Amino acid sequence: MKGISVVGFALVAALAVSSACAEECTKEHPKVGSKATLTTIQYDVSGVLEIIDDCTFKVNLTYTAQGPDVFWYGADTKENLASGFILEKEDGEPFMMPRSHGPYKDEEQIVKLPEKVTWDDVNAISVWCRAFAVDFGNAVFPEVEDTIIPEAEDVAEGADK
């Protein structure tokens, strides 16, 4: 009986942690809804990425799966992808795209930012071969301008002109 209650407790605890993680990912960042198209460099990489919340994007990926050590990679700029970081699957595991999968043909993927990384830290996403430090295709999200709300006096002055 003790084993069952420990297992039950572990399951409840795991569900609570999973639920808490899901709640942390809001839709408040200005980049939510932004889209970027993968530029094909090698192996027919293509797709359109869309930021769906503060820590996730989705993509319908096409890729021939020819690389030996390929991951979704993120960085602040396209030029810094070599020093970037691996993005994650929904379960928090590194998002690897193994050859054994075979070709990806418009396959929907949900990709997460690592913990403590925000869209403020990421503008460039790549299908990246870590073994050879090669970019097979990347997408750069457009900069999001801060909205400046004019002071009430400025608006009134503009109306007089």
Short mmCIF file of C-alpha atoms in Angstrom, two decimals:
data_model
loop_
_atom_site.label_atom_id
_atom_site.label_comp_id
_atom_site.label_asym_id
_atom_site.label_seq_id
_atom_site.Cartn_x
_atom_site.Cartn_y
_atom_site.Cartn_z
CA MET A 1 0.00 0.00 0.00
CA LYS A 2 2.85 2.39 0.75
CA GLY A 3 4.18 1.92 -2.79
CA ILE A 4 0.86 2.89 -4.30
CA SER A 5 0.56 6.06 -2.24
CA VAL A 6 4.14 7.11 -3.08
CA VAL A 7 3.49 6.52 -6.77
CA GLY A 8 0.20 8.43 -6.52
CA PHE A 9 1.93 11.31 -4.75
CA ALA A 10 4.70 11.37 -7.37
CA LEU A 11 2.13 11.48 -10.16
CA VAL A 12 0.22 14.34 -8.52
CA ALA A 13 3.48 16.24 -7.92
CA ALA A 14 4.57 15.73 -11.54
CA LEU A 15 1.22 16.98 -12.82
CA ALA A 16 1.42 20.04 -10.55
CA VAL A 17 4.92 20.90 -11.81
CA SER A 18 3.81 20.36 -15.41
CA SER A 19 0.77 22.57 -14.87
CA ALA A 20 2.87 25.29 -13.21
CA CYS A 21 5.31 25.30 -16.14
CA ALA A 22 2.46 25.61 -18.63
CA GLU A 23 0.99 28.55 -16.69
CA GLU A 24 4.31 30.45 -16.76
CA CYS A 25 4.21 30.69 -20.55
CA THR A 26 1.88 33.62 -21.15
CA LYS A 27 1.15 35.52 -24.35
CA GLU A 28 2.34 38.94 -23.22
CA HIS A 29 5.57 39.42 -25.20
CA PRO A 30 5.25 41.83 -28.16
CA LYS A 31 6.71 39.16 -30.49
CA VAL A 32 3.76 36.78 -29.93
CA GLY A 33 2.13 36.32 -33.33
CA SER A 34 5.31 37.28 -35.23
CA LYS A 35 6.30 35.09 -38.17
CA ALA A 36 9.61 34.44 -39.88
CA THR A 37 10.44 32.33 -42.91
CA LEU A 38 13.34 29.87 -42.87
CA THR A 39 15.96 30.77 -45.48
CA THR A 40 17.06 27.57 -47.22
CA ILE A 41 20.83 27.05 -47.07
CA GLN A 42 21.16 23.26 -47.31
CA TYR A 43 19.10 20.05 -47.34
CA ASP A 44 15.89 21.71 -48.53
CA VAL A 45 15.18 23.31 -45.15
CA SER A 46 12.01 25.39 -45.32
CA GLY A 47 9.08 26.49 -43.25
CA VAL A 48 7.45 29.45 -41.56
CA LEU A 49 7.94 29.91 -37.83
CA GLU A 50 5.24 31.56 -35.73
CA ILE A 51 5.72 32.64 -32.13
CA ILE A 52 2.65 31.33 -30.34
CA ASP A 53 3.43 32.40 -26.76
CA ASP A 54 6.18 33.79 -24.55
CA CYS A 55 8.28 30.63 -24.79
CA THR A 56 7.10 28.66 -27.84
CA PHE A 57 7.05 28.73 -31.62
CA LYS A 58 5.51 26.35 -34.12
CA VAL A 59 6.71 25.49 -37.59
CA ASN A 60 5.73 23.16 -40.41
CA LEU A 61 9.24 21.95 -41.24
CA THR A 62 10.55 20.50 -44.46
CA TYR A 63 14.08 19.05 -44.20
CA THR A 64 15.77 16.05 -45.84
CA ALA A 65 17.30 14.87 -42.51
CA GLN A 66 20.80 14.49 -43.97
CA GLY A 67 22.79 16.09 -41.13
CA PRO A 68 24.44 13.97 -38.41
CA ASP A 69 23.80 16.10 -35.31
CA VAL A 70 20.98 18.54 -36.06
CA PHE A 71 19.01 20.61 -33.56
CA TRP A 72 16.78 23.65 -33.41
CA TYR A 73 19.16 26.42 -32.33
CA GLY A 74 18.53 29.94 -31.09
CA ALA A 75 20.64 33.09 -30.79
CA ASP A 76 20.26 36.84 -30.45
CA THR A 77 21.34 37.38 -34.08
CA LYS A 78 21.98 35.25 -37.16
CA GLU A 79 25.68 36.11 -36.90
CA ASN A 80 25.82 34.59 -33.39
CA LEU A 81 24.23 31.22 -34.18
CA ALA A 82 27.58 29.42 -33.76
CA SER A 83 27.54 30.47 -30.10
CA GLY A 84 23.79 29.89 -29.78
CA PHE A 85 21.91 27.30 -27.76
CA ILE A 86 19.76 24.25 -28.32
CA LEU A 87 16.01 24.75 -28.19
CA GLU A 88 13.70 22.20 -26.59
CA LYS A 89 10.78 19.90 -27.21
CA GLU A 90 7.62 20.45 -25.19
CA ASP A 91 8.90 17.95 -22.60
CA GLY A 92 12.09 20.00 -22.03
CA GLU A 93 14.39 17.60 -23.89
CA PRO A 94 16.80 18.98 -26.53
CA PHE A 95 15.03 19.23 -29.90
CA MET A 96 17.18 16.99 -32.08
CA MET A 97 16.24 16.04 -35.64
CA PRO A 98 17.91 12.64 -36.19
CA ARG A 99 18.65 11.08 -39.58
CA SER A 100 16.74 7.99 -38.47
CA HIS A 101 13.51 10.01 -38.61
CA GLY A 102 13.81 10.25 -42.38
CA PRO A 103 12.74 13.34 -44.36
CA TYR A 104 10.47 15.90 -42.73
CA LYS A 105 7.73 16.99 -45.12
CA ASP A 106 5.76 19.95 -43.84
CA GLU A 107 5.81 18.38 -40.37
CA GLU A 108 4.36 20.51 -37.58
CA GLN A 109 6.78 20.93 -34.70
CA ILE A 110 6.30 22.78 -31.43
CA VAL A 111 9.60 24.18 -30.13
CA LYS A 112 10.24 25.75 -26.71
CA LEU A 113 12.81 28.23 -25.47
CA PRO A 114 15.00 26.90 -22.66
CA GLU A 115 14.16 27.93 -19.10
CA LYS A 116 15.16 31.54 -18.30
CA VAL A 117 15.42 32.45 -22.01
CA THR A 118 12.89 34.93 -23.42
CA TRP A 119 12.12 36.33 -26.85
CA ASP A 120 14.19 39.34 -25.78
CA ASP A 121 17.19 36.97 -26.02
CA VAL A 122 16.23 35.35 -29.33
CA ASN A 123 15.82 36.86 -32.77
CA ALA A 124 17.39 34.12 -34.90
CA ILE A 125 16.38 30.45 -35.10
CA SER A 126 18.27 27.82 -37.09
CA VAL A 127 18.21 24.20 -38.17
CA TRP A 128 21.79 23.75 -36.97
CA CYS A 129 24.31 20.93 -37.32
CA ARG A 130 26.23 21.01 -34.06
CA ALA A 131 28.90 18.49 -35.16
CA PHE A 132 30.09 20.71 -38.01
CA ALA A 133 28.77 24.10 -36.82
CA VAL A 134 26.74 24.50 -40.00
CA ASP A 135 23.51 26.42 -40.50
CA PHE A 136 21.15 24.46 -42.76
CA GLY A 137 18.52 27.20 -42.72
CA ASN A 138 17.58 30.09 -40.46
CA ALA A 139 14.81 32.53 -39.76
CA VAL A 140 15.15 35.99 -38.26
CA PHE A 141 12.17 37.57 -36.55
CA PRO A 142 11.53 41.24 -37.28
CA GLU A 143 12.36 43.70 -34.56
CA VAL A 144 9.37 44.73 -32.50
CA GLU A 145 9.17 48.48 -32.00
CA ASP A 146 8.15 49.75 -28.61
CA THR A 147 4.88 51.60 -28.90
CA ILE A 148 5.23 55.18 -27.70
CA ILE A 149 2.03 56.63 -26.36
CA PRO A 150 2.05 60.42 -26.78
CA GLU A 151 1.32 62.64 -23.84
CA ALA A 152 -2.16 64.17 -23.82
CA GLU A 153 -0.67 67.67 -24.39
CA ASP A 154 1.20 66.49 -27.51
CA VAL A 155 -2.01 65.06 -28.97
CA ALA A 156 -3.92 68.30 -28.28
CA GLU A 157 -1.14 70.41 -29.86
CA GLY A 158 -1.19 68.20 -32.96
CA ALA A 159 -4.93 68.79 -33.35
CA ASP A 160 -4.39 72.58 -33.52
CA LYS A 161 -1.97 72.33 -36.44
#
